[in-house]
Short mmCIF file of C-alpha atoms in Angstrom, two decimals:
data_model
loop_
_atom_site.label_atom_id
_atom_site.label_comp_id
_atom_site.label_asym_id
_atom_site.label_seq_id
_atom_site.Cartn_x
_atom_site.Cartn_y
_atom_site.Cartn_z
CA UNK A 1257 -5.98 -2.58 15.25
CA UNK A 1258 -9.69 -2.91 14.25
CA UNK A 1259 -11.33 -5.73 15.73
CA UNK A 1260 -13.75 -7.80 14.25
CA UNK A 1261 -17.42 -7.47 15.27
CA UNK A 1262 -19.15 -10.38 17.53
CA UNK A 1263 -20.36 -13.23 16.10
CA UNK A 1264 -24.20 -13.81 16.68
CA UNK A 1265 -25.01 -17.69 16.44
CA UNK A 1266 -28.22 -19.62 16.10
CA UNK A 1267 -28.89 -20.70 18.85
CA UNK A 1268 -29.70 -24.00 17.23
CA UNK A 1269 -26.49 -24.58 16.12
CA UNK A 1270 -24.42 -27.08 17.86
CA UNK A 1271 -20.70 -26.77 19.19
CA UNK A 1272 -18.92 -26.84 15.45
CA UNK A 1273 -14.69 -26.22 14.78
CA UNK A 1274 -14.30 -24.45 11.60
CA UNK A 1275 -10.73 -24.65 9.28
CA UNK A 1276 -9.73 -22.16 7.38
CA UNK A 1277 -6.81 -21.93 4.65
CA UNK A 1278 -5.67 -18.48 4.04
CA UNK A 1279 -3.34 -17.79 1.15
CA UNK A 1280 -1.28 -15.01 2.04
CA UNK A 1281 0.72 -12.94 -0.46
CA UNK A 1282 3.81 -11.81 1.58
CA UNK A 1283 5.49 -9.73 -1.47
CA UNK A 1284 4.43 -9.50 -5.52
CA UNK A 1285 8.39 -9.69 -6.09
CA UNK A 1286 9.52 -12.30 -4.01
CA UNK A 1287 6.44 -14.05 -4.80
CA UNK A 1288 6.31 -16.37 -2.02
CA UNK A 1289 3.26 -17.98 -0.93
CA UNK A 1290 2.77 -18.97 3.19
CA UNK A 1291 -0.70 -21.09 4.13
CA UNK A 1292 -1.28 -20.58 7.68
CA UNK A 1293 -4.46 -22.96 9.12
CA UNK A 1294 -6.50 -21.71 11.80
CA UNK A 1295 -8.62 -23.94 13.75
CA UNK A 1296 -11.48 -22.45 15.82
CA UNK A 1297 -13.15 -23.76 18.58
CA UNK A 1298 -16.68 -22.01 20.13
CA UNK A 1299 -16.23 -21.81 23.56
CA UNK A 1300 -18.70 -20.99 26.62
CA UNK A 1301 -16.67 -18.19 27.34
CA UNK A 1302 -14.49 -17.00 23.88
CA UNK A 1303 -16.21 -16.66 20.55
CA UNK A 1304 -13.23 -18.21 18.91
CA UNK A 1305 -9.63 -18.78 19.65
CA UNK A 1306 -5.93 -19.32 16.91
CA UNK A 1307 -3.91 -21.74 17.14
CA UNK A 1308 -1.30 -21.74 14.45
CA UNK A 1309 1.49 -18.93 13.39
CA UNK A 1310 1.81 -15.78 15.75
CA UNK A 1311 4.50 -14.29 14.70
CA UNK A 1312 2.99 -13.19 11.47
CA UNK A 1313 2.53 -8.90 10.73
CA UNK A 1314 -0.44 -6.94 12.41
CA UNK A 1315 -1.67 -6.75 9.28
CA UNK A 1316 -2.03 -10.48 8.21
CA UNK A 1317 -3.70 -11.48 11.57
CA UNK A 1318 -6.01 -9.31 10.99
CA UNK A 1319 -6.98 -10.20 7.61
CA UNK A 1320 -7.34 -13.42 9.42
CA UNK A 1321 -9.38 -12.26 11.87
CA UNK A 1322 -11.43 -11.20 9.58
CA UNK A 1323 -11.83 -13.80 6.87
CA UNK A 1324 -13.21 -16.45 10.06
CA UNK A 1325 -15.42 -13.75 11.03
CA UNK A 1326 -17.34 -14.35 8.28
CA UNK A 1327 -16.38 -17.64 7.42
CA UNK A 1328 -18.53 -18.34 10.74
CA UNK A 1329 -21.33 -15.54 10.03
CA UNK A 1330 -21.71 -17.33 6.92
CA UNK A 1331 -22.31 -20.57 8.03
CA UNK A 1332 -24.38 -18.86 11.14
CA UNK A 1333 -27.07 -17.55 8.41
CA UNK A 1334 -27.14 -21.01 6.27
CA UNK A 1335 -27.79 -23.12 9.65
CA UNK A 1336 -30.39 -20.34 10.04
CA UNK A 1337 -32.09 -20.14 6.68
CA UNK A 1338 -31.64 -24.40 6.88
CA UNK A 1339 -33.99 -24.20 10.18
CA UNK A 1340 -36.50 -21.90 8.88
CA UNK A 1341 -37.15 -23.16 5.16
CA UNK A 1342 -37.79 -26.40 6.70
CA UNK A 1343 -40.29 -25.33 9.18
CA UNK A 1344 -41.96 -23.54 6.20
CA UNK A 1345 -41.95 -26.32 4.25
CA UNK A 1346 -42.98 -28.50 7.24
CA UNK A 1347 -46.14 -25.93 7.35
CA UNK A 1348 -47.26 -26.22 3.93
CA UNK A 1349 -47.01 -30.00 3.63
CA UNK A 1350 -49.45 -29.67 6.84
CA UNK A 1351 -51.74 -27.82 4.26
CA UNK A 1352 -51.35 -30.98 2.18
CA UNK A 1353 -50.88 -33.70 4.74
CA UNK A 1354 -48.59 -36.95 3.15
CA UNK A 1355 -50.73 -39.86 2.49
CA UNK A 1356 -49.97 -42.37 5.19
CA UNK A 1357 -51.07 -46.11 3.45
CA UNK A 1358 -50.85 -47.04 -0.04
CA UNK A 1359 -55.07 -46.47 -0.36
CA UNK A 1360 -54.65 -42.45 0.53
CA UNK A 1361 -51.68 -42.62 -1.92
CA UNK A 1362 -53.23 -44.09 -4.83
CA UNK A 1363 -56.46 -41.53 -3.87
CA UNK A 1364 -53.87 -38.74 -4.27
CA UNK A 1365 -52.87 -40.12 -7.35
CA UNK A 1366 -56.07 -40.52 -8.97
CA UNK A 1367 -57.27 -36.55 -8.12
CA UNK A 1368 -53.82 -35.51 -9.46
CA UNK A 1369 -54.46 -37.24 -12.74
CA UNK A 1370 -58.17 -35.84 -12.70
CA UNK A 1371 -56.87 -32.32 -12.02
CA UNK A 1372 -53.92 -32.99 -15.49
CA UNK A 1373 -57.31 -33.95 -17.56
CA UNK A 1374 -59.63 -31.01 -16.35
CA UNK A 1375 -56.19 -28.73 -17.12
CA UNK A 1376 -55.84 -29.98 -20.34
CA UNK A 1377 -59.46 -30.14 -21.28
CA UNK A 1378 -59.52 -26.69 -20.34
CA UNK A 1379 -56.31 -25.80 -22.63
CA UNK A 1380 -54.52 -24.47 -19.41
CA UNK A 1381 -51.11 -25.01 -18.40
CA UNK A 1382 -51.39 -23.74 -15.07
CA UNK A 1383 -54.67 -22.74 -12.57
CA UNK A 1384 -55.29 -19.31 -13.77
CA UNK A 1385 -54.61 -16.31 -11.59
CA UNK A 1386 -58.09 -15.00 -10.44
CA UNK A 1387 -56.40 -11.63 -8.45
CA UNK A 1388 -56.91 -9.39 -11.36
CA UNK A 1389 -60.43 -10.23 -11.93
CA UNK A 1390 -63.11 -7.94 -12.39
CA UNK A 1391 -66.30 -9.48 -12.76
CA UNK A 1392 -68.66 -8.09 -11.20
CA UNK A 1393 -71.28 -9.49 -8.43
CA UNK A 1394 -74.19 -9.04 -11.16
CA UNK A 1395 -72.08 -10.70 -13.75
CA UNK A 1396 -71.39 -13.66 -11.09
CA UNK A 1397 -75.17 -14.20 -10.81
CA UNK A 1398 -75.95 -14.10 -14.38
CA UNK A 1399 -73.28 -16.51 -15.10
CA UNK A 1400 -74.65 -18.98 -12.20
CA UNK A 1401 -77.61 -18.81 -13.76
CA UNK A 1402 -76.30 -20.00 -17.15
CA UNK A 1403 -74.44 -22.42 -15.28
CA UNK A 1404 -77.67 -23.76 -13.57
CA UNK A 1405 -79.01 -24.05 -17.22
CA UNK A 1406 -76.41 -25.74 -18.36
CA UNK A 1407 -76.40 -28.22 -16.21
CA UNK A 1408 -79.82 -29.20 -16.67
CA UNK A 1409 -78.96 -30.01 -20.32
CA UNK A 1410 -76.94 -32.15 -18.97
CA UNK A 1411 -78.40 -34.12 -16.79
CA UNK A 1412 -81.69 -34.42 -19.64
CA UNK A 1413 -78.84 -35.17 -22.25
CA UNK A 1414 -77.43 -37.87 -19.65
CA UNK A 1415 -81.14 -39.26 -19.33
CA UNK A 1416 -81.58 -40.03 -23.01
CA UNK A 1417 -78.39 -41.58 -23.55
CA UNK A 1418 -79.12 -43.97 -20.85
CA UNK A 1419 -82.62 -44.33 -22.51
CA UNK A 1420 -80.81 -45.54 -25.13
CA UNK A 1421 -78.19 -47.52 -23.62
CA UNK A 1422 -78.47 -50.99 -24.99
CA UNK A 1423 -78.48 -54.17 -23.13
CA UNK A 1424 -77.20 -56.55 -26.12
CA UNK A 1425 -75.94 -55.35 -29.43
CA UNK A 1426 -78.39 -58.21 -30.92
CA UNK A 1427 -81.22 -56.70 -33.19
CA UNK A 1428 -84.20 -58.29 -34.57
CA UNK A 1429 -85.87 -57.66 -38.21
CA UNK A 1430 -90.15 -57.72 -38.42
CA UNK A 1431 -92.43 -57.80 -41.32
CA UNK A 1432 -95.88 -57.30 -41.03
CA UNK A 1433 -97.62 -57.24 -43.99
CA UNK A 1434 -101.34 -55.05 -43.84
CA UNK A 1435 -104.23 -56.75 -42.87
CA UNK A 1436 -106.61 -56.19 -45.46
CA UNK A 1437 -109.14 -54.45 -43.24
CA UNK A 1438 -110.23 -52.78 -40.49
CA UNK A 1439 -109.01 -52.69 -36.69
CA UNK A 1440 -111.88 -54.88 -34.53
CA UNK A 1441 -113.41 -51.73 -33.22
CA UNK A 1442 -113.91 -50.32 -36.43
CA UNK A 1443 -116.68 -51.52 -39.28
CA UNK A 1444 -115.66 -51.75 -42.88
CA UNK A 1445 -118.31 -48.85 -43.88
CA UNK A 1446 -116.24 -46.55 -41.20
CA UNK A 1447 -113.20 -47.58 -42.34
CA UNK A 1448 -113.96 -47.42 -46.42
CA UNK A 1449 -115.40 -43.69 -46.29
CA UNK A 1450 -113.70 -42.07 -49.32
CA UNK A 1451 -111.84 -43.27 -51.95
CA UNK A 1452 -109.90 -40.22 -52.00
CA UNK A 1453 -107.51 -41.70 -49.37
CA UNK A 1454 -106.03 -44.88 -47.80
CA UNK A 1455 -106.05 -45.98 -45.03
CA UNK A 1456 -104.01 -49.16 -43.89
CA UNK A 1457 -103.66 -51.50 -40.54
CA UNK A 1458 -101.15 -53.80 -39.46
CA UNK A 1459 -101.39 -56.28 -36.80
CA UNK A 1460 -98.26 -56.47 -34.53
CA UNK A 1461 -97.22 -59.70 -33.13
CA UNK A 1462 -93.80 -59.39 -31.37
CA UNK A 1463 -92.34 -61.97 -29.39
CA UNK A 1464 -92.47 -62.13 -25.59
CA UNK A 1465 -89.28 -61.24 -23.68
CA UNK A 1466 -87.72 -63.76 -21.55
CA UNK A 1467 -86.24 -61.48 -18.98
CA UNK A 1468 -88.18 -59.84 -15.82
CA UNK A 1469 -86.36 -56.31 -16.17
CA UNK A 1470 -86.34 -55.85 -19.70
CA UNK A 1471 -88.46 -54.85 -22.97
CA UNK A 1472 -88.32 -54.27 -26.27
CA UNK A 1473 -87.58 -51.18 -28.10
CA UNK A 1474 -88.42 -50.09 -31.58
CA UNK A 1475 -84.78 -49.22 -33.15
CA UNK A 1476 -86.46 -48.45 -36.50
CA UNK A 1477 -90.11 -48.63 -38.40
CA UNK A 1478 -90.29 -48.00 -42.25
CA UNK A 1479 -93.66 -48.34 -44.18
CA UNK A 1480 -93.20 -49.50 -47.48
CA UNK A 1481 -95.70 -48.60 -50.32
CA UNK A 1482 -95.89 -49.67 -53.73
CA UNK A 1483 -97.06 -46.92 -56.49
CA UNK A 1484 -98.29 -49.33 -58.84
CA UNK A 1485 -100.53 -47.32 -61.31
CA UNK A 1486 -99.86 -43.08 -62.06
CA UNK A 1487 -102.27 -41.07 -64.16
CA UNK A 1488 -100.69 -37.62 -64.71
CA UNK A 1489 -103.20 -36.65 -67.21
CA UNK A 1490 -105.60 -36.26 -64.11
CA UNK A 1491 -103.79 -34.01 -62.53
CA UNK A 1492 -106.04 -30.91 -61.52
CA UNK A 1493 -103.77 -28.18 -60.01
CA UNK A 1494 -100.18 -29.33 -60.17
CA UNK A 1495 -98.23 -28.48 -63.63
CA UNK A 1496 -95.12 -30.01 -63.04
CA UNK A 1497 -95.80 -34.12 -62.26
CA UNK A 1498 -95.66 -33.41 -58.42
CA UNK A 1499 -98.09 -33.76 -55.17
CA UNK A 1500 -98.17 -34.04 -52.08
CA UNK A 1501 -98.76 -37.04 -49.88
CA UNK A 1502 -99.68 -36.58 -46.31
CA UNK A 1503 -99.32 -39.53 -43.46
CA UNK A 1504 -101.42 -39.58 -40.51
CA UNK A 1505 -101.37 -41.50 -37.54
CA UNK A 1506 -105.28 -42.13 -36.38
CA UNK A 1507 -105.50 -41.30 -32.77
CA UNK A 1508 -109.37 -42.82 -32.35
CA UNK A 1509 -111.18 -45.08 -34.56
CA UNK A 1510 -112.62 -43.15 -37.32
CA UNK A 1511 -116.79 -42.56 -37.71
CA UNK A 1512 -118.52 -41.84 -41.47
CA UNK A 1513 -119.48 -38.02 -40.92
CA UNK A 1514 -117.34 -37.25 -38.08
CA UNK A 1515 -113.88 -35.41 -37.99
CA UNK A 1516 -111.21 -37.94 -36.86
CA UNK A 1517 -108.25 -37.10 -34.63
CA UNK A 1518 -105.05 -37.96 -35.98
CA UNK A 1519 -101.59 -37.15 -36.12
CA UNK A 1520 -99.63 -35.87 -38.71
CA UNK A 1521 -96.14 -38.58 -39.27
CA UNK A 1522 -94.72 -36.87 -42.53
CA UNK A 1523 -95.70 -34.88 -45.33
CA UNK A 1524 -93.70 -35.55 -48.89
CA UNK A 1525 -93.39 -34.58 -52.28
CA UNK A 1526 -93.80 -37.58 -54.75
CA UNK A 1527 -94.00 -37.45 -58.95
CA UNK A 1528 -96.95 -39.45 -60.45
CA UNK A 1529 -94.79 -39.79 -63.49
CA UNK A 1530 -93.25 -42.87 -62.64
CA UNK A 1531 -94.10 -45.98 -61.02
CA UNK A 1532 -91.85 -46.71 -57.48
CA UNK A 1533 -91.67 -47.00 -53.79
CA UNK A 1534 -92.50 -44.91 -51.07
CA UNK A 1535 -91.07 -45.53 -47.88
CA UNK A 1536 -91.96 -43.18 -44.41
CA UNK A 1537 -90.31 -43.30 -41.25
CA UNK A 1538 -92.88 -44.67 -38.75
CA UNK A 1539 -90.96 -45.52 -36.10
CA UNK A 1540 -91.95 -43.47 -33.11
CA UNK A 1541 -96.02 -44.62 -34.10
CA UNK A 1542 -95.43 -48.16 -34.10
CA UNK A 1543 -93.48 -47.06 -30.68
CA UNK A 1544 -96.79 -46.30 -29.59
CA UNK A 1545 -98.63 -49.00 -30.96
CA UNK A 1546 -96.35 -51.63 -29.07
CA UNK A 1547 -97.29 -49.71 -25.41
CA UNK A 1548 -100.81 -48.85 -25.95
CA UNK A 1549 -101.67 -52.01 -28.30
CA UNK A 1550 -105.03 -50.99 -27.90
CA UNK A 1551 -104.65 -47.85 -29.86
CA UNK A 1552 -103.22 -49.08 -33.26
CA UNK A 1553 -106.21 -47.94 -35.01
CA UNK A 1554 -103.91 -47.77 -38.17
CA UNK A 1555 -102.29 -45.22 -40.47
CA UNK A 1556 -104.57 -43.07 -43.13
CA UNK A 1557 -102.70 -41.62 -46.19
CA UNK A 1558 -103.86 -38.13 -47.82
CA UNK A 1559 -102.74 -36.42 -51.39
CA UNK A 1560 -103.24 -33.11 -50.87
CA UNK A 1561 -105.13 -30.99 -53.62
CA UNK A 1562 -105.66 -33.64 -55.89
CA UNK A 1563 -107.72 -36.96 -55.29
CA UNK A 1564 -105.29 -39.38 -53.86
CA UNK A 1565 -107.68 -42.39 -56.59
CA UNK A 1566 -107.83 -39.86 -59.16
CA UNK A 1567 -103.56 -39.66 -59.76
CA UNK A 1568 -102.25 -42.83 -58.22
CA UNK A 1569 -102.71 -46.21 -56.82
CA UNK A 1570 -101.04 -48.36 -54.44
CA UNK A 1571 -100.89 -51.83 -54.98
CA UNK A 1572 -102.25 -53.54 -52.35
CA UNK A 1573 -104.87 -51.38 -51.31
CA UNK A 1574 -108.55 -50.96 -52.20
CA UNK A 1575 -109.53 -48.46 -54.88
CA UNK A 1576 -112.10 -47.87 -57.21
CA UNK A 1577 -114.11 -51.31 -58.23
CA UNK A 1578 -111.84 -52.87 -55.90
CA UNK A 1579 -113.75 -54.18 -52.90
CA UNK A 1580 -111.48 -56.22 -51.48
CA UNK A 1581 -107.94 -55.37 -50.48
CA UNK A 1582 -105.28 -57.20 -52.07
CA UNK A 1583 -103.72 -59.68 -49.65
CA UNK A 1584 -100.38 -61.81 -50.26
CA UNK A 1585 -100.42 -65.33 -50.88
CA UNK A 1586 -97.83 -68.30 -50.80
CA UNK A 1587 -97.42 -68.41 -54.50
CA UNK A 1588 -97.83 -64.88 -55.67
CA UNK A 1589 -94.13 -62.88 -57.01
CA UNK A 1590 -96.02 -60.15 -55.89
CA UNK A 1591 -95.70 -60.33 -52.40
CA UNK A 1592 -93.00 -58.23 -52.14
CA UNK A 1593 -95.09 -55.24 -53.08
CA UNK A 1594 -97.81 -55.52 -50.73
CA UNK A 1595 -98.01 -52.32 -48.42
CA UNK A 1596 -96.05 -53.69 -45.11
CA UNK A 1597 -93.69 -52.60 -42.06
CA UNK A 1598 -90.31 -53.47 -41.83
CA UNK A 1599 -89.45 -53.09 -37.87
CA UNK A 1600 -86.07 -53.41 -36.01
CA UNK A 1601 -86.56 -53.91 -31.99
CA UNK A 1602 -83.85 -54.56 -29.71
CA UNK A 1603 -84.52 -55.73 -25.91
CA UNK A 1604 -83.09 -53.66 -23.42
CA UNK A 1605 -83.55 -52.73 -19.94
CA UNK A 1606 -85.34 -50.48 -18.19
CA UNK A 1607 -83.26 -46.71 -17.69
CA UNK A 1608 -84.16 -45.93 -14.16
CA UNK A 1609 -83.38 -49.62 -12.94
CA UNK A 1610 -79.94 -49.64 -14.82
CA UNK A 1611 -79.51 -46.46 -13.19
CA UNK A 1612 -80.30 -47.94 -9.65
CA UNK A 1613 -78.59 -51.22 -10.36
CA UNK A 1614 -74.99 -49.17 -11.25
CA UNK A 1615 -75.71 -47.35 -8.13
CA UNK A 1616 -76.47 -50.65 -5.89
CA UNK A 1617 -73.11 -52.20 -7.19
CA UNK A 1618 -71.18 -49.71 -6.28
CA UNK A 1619 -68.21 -50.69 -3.61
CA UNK A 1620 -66.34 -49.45 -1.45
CA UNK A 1621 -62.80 -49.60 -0.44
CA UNK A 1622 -61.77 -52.20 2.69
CA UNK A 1623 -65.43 -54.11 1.98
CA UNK A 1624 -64.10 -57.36 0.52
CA UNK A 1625 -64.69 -56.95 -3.30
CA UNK A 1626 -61.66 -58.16 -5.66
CA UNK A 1627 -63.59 -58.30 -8.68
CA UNK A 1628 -64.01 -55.22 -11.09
CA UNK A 1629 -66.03 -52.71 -9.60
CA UNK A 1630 -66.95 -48.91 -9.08
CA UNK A 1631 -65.45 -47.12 -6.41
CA UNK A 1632 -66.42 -43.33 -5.17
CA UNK A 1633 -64.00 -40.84 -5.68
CA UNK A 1634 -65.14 -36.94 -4.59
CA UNK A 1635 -63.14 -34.26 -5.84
CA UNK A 1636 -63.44 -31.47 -3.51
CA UNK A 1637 -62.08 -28.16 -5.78
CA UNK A 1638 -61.04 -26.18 -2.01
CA UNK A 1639 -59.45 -28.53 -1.32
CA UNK A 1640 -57.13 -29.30 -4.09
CA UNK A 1641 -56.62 -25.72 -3.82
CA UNK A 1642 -58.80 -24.99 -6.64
CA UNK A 1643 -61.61 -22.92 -5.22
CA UNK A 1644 -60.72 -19.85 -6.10
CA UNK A 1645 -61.02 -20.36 -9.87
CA UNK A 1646 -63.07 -22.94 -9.95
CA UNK A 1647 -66.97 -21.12 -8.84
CA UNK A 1648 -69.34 -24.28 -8.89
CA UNK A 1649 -69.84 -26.73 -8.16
CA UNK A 1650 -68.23 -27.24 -5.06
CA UNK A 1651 -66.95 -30.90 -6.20
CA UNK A 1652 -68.05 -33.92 -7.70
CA UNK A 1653 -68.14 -37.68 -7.73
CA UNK A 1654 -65.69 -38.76 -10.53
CA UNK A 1655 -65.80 -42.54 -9.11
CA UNK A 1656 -63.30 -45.23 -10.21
CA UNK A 1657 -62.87 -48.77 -11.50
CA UNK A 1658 -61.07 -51.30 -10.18
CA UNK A 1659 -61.07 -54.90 -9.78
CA UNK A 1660 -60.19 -58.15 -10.88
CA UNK A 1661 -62.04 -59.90 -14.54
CA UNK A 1662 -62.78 -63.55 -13.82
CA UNK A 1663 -63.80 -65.66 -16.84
CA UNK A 1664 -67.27 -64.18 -17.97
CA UNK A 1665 -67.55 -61.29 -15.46
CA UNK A 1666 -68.57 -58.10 -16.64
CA UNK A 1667 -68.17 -58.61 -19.89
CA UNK A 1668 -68.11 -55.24 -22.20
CA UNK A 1669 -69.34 -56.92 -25.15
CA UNK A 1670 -69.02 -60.24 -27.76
CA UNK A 1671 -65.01 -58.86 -28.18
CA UNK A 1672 -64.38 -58.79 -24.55
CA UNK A 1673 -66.23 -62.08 -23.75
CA UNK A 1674 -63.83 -63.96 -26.10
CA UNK A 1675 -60.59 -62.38 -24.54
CA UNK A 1676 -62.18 -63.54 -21.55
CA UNK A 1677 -62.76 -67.02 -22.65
CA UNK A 1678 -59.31 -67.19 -24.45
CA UNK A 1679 -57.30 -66.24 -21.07
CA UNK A 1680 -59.10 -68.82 -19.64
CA UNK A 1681 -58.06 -71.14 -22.05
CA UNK A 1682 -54.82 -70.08 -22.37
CA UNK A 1683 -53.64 -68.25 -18.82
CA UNK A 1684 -50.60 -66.68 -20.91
CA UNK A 1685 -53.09 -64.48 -23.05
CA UNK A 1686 -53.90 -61.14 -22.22
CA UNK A 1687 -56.46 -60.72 -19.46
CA UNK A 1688 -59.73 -58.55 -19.18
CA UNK A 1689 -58.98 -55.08 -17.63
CA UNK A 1690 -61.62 -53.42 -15.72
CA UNK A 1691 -62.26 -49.97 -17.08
CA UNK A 1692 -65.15 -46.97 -17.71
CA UNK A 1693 -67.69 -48.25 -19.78
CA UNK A 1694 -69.93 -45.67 -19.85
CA UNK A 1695 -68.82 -41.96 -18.90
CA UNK A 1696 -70.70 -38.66 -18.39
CA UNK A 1697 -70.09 -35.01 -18.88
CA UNK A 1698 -69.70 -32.22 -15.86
CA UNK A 1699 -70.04 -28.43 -16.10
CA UNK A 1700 -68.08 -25.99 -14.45
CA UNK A 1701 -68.89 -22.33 -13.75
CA UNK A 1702 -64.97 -21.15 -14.03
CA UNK A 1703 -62.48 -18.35 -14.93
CA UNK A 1704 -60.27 -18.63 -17.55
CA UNK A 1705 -56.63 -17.40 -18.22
CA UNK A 1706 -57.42 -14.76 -20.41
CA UNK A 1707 -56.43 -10.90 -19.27
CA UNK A 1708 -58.28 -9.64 -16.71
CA UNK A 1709 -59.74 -13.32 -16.33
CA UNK A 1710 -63.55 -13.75 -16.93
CA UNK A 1711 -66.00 -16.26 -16.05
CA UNK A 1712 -66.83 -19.02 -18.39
CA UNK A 1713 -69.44 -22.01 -18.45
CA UNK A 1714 -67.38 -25.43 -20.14
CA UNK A 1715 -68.51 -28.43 -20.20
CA UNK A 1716 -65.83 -31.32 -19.37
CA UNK A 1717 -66.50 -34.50 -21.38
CA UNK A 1718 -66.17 -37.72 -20.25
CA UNK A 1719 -64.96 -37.04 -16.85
CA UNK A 1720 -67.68 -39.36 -14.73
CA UNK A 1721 -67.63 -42.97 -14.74
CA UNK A 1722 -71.01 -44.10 -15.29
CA UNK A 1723 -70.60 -47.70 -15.62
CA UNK A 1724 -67.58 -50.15 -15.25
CA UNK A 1725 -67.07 -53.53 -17.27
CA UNK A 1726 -64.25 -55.75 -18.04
CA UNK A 1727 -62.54 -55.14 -21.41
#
């Protein structure tokens, strides 16, 4: 009779009893069926003993025998296997430690849901596998250096769009109508050189703001002239009804005899066929004009090739026999078509102390602060197991908002002020949420999951919070 091999157990298993139902086929003919139990018992001395039916052929007890050999073997290897997946998974989740209070598990959350949106700005399902790479050590450094690039656009990109980050979505309208002569450090002989151009000043007056941090900005300038009088049959050297007008800025006040610095605003092509507006974007000069009051030494206007007198007049301005330059009065209809600026300013704050005031409110968790604020939040790419793919940077700041909206706090704009005021009116309307009002872009130096991958520069919009606000 062949007897079974020993059983090897884990050492870890405990004392177990194993049952075992063998169907036995005693003859195809007779067809009759005996189930024989076995119950086995480890032992310090036997492997296993039986207990059941003796008396049964050599050749069924040792089927037997062998059927809770490896009954037990089997079980053996799965305690076995059980034991050493779990330390393996025990290792890895060290890797990874759990988050142990609710903080460290809503932090976890928030990078998961940062790494989703970086996959899926990326168009990736899945990190790409960076084994198969070839890129070279040159190609690395050239691609850094693109990188670097890169993200200097972005930071000068990020600095004009807080230049232009408005305070208050309120806008104000100015007219200021030309002044009929000179600037006070110019004389009228200076100023009336030639007839064969004009030359114009306007007298800004805008309002004082009320706030310490703020000042106003010019949104928008238009000049508006009036082409009042055309005489095409003077035309010299154009064939077709067209010149060209030429706006300058004057950059010092302007001397009979003496070559005056200016600066060219826009040149245009205008018909002296028929009788109409003109109207030139002056914004960035009057820009100037409001910092450096002091140099608004006006605007001078130039027709190039032709005698600007001898073609066309502007109504409103002096000319030939005209001494004086026409000035608007209460009762005249023709006010409207005296030469004038049309400005839109808006008040806003200063960029570099918005920038240090969203940095000074910043919070941080466990200090106190309930009410809707902006919370750091690094992303470290190692260790979200991303540094292999992921070249530079290292990690960033993707910060967070969070907070409560009391009634007026933080308001967004006019829309979110109102829910505001409404839930406070009526506590069963929607409240305020505190969200990102303002977000930034980050580039990445990173390989993508094409085949063998390669390294890529993308930007990835919208993925710094800036600025928080209720809304």
């Amino acid at each position: 009779m062949l007897a079974p091999p020993h059983l090897v157990v884990v050492p870890e298993c405990p004392t177990w009893a194993v049952c075992v139902s063998v169907h036995l086929v005693e003859s195809m003919r007779a067809r009759v069926s005996h189930t024989t139990k076995y119950c086995l018992f480890q032992k310090n001395t036997d492997f296993f003993s039986v207990i059941g039916a003796a008396n049964f052929e050599r050749r069924k007890a040792m089927l037997c025998r062998w059927l809770i050999f490896l009954t037990c073997l089997f079980a053996s290897l799965s305690v076995a296997a059980t034991n050493c997946c779990g330390k393996g998974a025990k290792n890895r989740r060290a890797r990874a430690p759990r988050a142990t209070s609710p903080e460290e598990s809503l932090r976890d959350a928030r990078l998961l849901a940062i790494q989703k949106v970086i996959l899926k700005q990326l168009g990736y399902r899945r990190p790409p596998n960076v084994t198969r790479s070839q890129v070279t050590e040159a190609e690395k450094r050239k691609m850094l250096r693109l990188y670097e690039m890169s993200v200097e656009e972005t930071s000068e990109s990020r600095e004009s769009v807080e230049h232009q980050e408005e305070l208050s979505t309120a806008k104000t309208f100015h007219s200021f109508p030309v002044t009929g002569g000179p600037p006070q450090q110019v004389s009228t002989d200076d100023w009336e050189d030639s007839l064969h151009k004009v030359r114009l000043h306007f007298q800004l007056d805008f309002p004082q703001t009320h706030h310490r941090h703020r000042h106003l900005r010019v949104a928008n300038a238009k000049l508006k002239l009036y082409k009042s009088e055309i005489f095409p049959e003077n035309l010299v050297k154009s064939t077709d009804g067209l010149v060209t007008l030429s706006f300058y800025q004057l950059l010092e006040p302007p001397r009979t005899g003496k070559t005056t610095f200016k600066r060219l605003i826009e040149s245009r092509m205008t018909s002296v066929l028929q009788t109409g507006w003109e109207k030139i974007d002056v914004t960035a000069t009057v820009q100037s004009w409001m910092t450096s009051p002091e140099k608004n030494y006006g605007i001078e206007v130039v027709c190039e090739y032709e005698p600007l007198d001898d073609v066309m007049t502007f109504y409103g301005t002096n000319r030939e026999g005209d001494s004086e330059v026409r000035r608007p009065s209460e009762t005249d209809d023709l006010d409207v078509l005296v030469p004038r600026l049309i400005v839109l300013t808006q008040e806003v704050r200063s960029p570099l102390r918005e920038r240090r005031s969203s940095e000074a409110e910043d919070c941080q968790v466990g200090d106190g602060e309930t009410r809707c604020c902006r919370y750091p939040l690094y992303v470290n790419f190692t260790e979200i197991g991303w540094g292999d793919w992921i070249v530079a940077p290292e990690g960033f700041n993707a910060f967070y908002c969070n907070g409560a909206c009391p009634y007026r706090y933080k308001s967004a704009n006019t829309h979110s002020l109102i829910k505001s005021t409404l839930h406070h009116l009526n506590p069963a309307s929607p409240q305020p949420c505190c969200v990102a009002k303002r977000l930034s872009p980050l580039s990445v130096l990173n390989y993508d999951d094409s085949e063998p991958p390669q390294l890529v520069v993308t930007p990835l919009n919208d993925i710094v919070v800036d600025q928080c606000a209720c809304t």
